[in-house]
Tab-separated table of C-alpha atoms and ligand atoms in Angstrom:
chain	number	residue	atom	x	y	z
A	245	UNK	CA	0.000	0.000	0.000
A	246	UNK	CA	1.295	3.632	-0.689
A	247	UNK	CA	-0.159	6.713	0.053
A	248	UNK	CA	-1.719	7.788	-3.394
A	249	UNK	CA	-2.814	11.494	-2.964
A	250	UNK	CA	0.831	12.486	-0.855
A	251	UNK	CA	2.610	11.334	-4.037
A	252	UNK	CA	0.849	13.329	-6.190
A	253	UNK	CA	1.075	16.263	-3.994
A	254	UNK	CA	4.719	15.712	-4.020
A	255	UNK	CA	4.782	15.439	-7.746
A	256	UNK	CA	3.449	19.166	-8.394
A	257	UNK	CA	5.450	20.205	-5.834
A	258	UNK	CA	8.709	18.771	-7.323
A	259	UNK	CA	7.222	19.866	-10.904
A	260	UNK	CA	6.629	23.387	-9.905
A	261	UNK	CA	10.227	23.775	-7.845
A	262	UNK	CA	11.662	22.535	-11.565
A	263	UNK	CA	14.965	23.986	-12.663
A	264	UNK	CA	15.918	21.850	-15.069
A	265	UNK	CA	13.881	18.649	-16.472
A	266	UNK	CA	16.937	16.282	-16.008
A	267	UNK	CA	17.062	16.950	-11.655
A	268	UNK	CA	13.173	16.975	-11.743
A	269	UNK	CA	13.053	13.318	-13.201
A	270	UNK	CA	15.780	12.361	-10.759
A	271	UNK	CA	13.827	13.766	-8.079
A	272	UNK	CA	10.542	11.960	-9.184
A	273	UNK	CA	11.928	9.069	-9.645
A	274	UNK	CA	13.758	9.075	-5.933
A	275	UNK	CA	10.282	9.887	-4.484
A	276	UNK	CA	8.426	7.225	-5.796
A	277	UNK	CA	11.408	4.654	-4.962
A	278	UNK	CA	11.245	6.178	-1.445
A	279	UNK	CA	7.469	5.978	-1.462
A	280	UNK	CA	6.824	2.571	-2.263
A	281	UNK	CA	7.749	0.016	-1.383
A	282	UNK	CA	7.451	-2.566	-4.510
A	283	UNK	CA	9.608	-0.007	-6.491
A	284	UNK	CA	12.879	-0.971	-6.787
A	285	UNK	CA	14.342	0.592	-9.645
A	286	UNK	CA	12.350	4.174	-11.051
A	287	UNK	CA	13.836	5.504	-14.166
A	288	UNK	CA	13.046	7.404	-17.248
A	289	UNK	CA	13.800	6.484	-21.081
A	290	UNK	CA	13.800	9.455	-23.628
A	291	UNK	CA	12.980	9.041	-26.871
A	292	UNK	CA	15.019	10.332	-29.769
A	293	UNK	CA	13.057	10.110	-33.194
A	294	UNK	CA	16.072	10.351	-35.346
A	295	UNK	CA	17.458	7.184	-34.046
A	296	UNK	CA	14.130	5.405	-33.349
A	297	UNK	CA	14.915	4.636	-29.752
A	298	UNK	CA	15.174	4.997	-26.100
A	299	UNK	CA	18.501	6.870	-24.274
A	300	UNK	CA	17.901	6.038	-20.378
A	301	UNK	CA	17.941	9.177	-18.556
A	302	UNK	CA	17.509	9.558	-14.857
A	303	UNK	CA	16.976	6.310	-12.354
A	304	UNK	CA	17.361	5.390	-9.673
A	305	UNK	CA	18.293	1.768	-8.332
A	306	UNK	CA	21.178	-0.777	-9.839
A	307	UNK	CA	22.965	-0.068	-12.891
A	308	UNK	CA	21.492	-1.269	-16.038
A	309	UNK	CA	23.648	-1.839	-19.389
A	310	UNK	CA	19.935	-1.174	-21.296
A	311	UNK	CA	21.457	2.406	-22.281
A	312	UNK	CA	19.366	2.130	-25.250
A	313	UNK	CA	16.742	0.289	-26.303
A	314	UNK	CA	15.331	0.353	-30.254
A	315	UNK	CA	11.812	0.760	-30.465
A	316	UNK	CA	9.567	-2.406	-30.254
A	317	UNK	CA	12.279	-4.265	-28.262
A	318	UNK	CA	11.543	-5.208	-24.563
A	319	UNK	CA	8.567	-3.776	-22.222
A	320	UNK	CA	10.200	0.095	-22.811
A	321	UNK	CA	10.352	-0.411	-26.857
A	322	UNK	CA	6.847	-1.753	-26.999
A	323	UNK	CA	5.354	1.327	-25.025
A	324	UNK	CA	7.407	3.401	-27.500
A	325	UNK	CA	5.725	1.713	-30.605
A	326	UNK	CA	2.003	1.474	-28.813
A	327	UNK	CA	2.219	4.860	-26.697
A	328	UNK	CA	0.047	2.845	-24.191
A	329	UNK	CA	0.973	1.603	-20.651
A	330	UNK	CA	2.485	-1.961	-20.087
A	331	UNK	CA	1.777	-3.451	-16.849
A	332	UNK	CA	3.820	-7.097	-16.664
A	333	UNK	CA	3.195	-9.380	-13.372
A	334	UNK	CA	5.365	-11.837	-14.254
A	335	UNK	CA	8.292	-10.410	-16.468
A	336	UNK	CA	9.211	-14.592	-16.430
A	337	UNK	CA	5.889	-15.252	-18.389
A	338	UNK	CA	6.778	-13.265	-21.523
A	339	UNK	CA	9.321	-13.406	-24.413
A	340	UNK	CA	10.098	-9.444	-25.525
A	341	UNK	CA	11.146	-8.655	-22.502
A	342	UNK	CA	14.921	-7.174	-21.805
A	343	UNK	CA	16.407	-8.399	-18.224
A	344	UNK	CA	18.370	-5.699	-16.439
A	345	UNK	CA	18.748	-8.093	-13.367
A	346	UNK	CA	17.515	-11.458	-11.889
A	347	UNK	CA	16.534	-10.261	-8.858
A	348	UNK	CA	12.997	-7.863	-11.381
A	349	UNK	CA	10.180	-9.890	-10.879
A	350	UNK	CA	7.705	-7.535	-12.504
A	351	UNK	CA	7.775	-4.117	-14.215
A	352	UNK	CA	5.075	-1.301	-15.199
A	353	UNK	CA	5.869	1.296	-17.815
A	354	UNK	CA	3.858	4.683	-18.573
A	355	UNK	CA	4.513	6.631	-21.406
A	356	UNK	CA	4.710	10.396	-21.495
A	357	UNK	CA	2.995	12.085	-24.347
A	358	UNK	CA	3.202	15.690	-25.297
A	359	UNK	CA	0.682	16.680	-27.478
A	360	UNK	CA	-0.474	13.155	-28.418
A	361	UNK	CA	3.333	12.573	-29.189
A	362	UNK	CA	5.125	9.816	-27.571
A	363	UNK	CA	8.383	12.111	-25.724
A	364	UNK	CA	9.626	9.365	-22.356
A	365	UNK	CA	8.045	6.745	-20.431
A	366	UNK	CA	8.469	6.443	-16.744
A	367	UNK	CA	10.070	3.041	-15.703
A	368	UNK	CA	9.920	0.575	-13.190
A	369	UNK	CA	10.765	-2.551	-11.984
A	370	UNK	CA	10.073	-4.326	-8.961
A	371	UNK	CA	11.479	-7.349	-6.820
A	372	UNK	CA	7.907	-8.638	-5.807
A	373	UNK	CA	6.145	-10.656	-7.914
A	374	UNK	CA	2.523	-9.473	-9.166
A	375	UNK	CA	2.671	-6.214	-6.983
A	376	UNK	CA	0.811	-3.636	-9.317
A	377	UNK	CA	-2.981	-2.845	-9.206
A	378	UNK	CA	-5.306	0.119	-10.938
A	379	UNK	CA	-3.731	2.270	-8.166
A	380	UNK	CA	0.066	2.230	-9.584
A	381	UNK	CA	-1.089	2.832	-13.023
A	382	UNK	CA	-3.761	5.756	-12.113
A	383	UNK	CA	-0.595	7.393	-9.800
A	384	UNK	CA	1.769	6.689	-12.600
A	385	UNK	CA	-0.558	8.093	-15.413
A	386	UNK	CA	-1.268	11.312	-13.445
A	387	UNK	CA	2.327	11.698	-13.063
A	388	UNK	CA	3.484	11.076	-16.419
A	389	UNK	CA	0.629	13.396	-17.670
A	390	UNK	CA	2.074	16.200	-15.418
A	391	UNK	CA	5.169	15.892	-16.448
A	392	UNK	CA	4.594	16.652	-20.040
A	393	UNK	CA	5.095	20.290	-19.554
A	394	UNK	CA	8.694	19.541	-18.800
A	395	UNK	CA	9.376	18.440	-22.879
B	429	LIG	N1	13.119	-4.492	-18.699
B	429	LIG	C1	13.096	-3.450	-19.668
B	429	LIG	C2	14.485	-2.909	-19.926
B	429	LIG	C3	14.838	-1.734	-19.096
B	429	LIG	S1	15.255	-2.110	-17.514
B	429	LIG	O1	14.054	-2.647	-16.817
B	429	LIG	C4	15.825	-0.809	-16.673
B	429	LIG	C5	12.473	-3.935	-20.980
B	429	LIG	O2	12.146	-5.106	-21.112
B	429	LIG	O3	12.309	-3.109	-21.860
């Protein structure tokens, strides 16, 4: 359980305090790892159009060697070709998936549009297996969706 409505205060707060877009993800990303406990790693993947792909960009948790990832490959690549939200329980039970370590169990990913065009997606892995309900991807949406103003 995590406390839905003090995240999302925190969010504007962060997103309002903005300097710079690159600390602001950081700083999202190290509240939500804080906040919850099922988040282990919290990390954003930018998307660059001339090179059809994902650069990571801020995280937090281990470090991954998924510096980029083409569009269509793994969880983050198919939310880059659908610009929908991937929600995977088991990340065991499915083949396009990209491991970053054995200890991810499951992993949810939100994209961030601006304008209706796919910019980032948020991220995240987690050690537990099955953790995510409606209420991750309703916090994660809302975030996502307020972060757009950053790109
Ligand atoms: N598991 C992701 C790769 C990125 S790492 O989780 C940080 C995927 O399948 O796209």
């Amino acid at each position: 359980m995590f406390d839905k409505e003090a995240i999302k205060t925190q969010t504007l707060y962060i997103i309002e305090n903005s300097t710079d877009r690159n600390t602001t993800l950081l700083e999202i990303s190290k509240m939500l790892k804080n906040e919850v406990y099922h988040y282990d790693w919290v990390g954003f993947y930018l998307f660059d159009a001339a090179k059809d792909g994902l650069f990571l960009g801020p995280y937090t948790g281990a470090s991954t060697d998924h510096t980029f990832i083409p569009t269509g490959k793994g969880v983050c690549g198919q939310v880059a070709q659908h610009k929908q939200p991937m929600v995977v329980q088991d990340v065991n039970a499915i083949e396009n998936y990209l491991s970053c370590s054995i200890n991810v169990q499951s992993e949810i990913v939100v994209p961030v549009l601006k304008d209706g065009k796919f910019v980032a997606e948020l991220d995240i892995d987690s050690h537990s297996p099955a953790p995510f309900t409606t209420n991750d991807t309703e916090l994660l949406e809302f975030i996502c969706q307020k972060l757009s103003v950053l790109f």
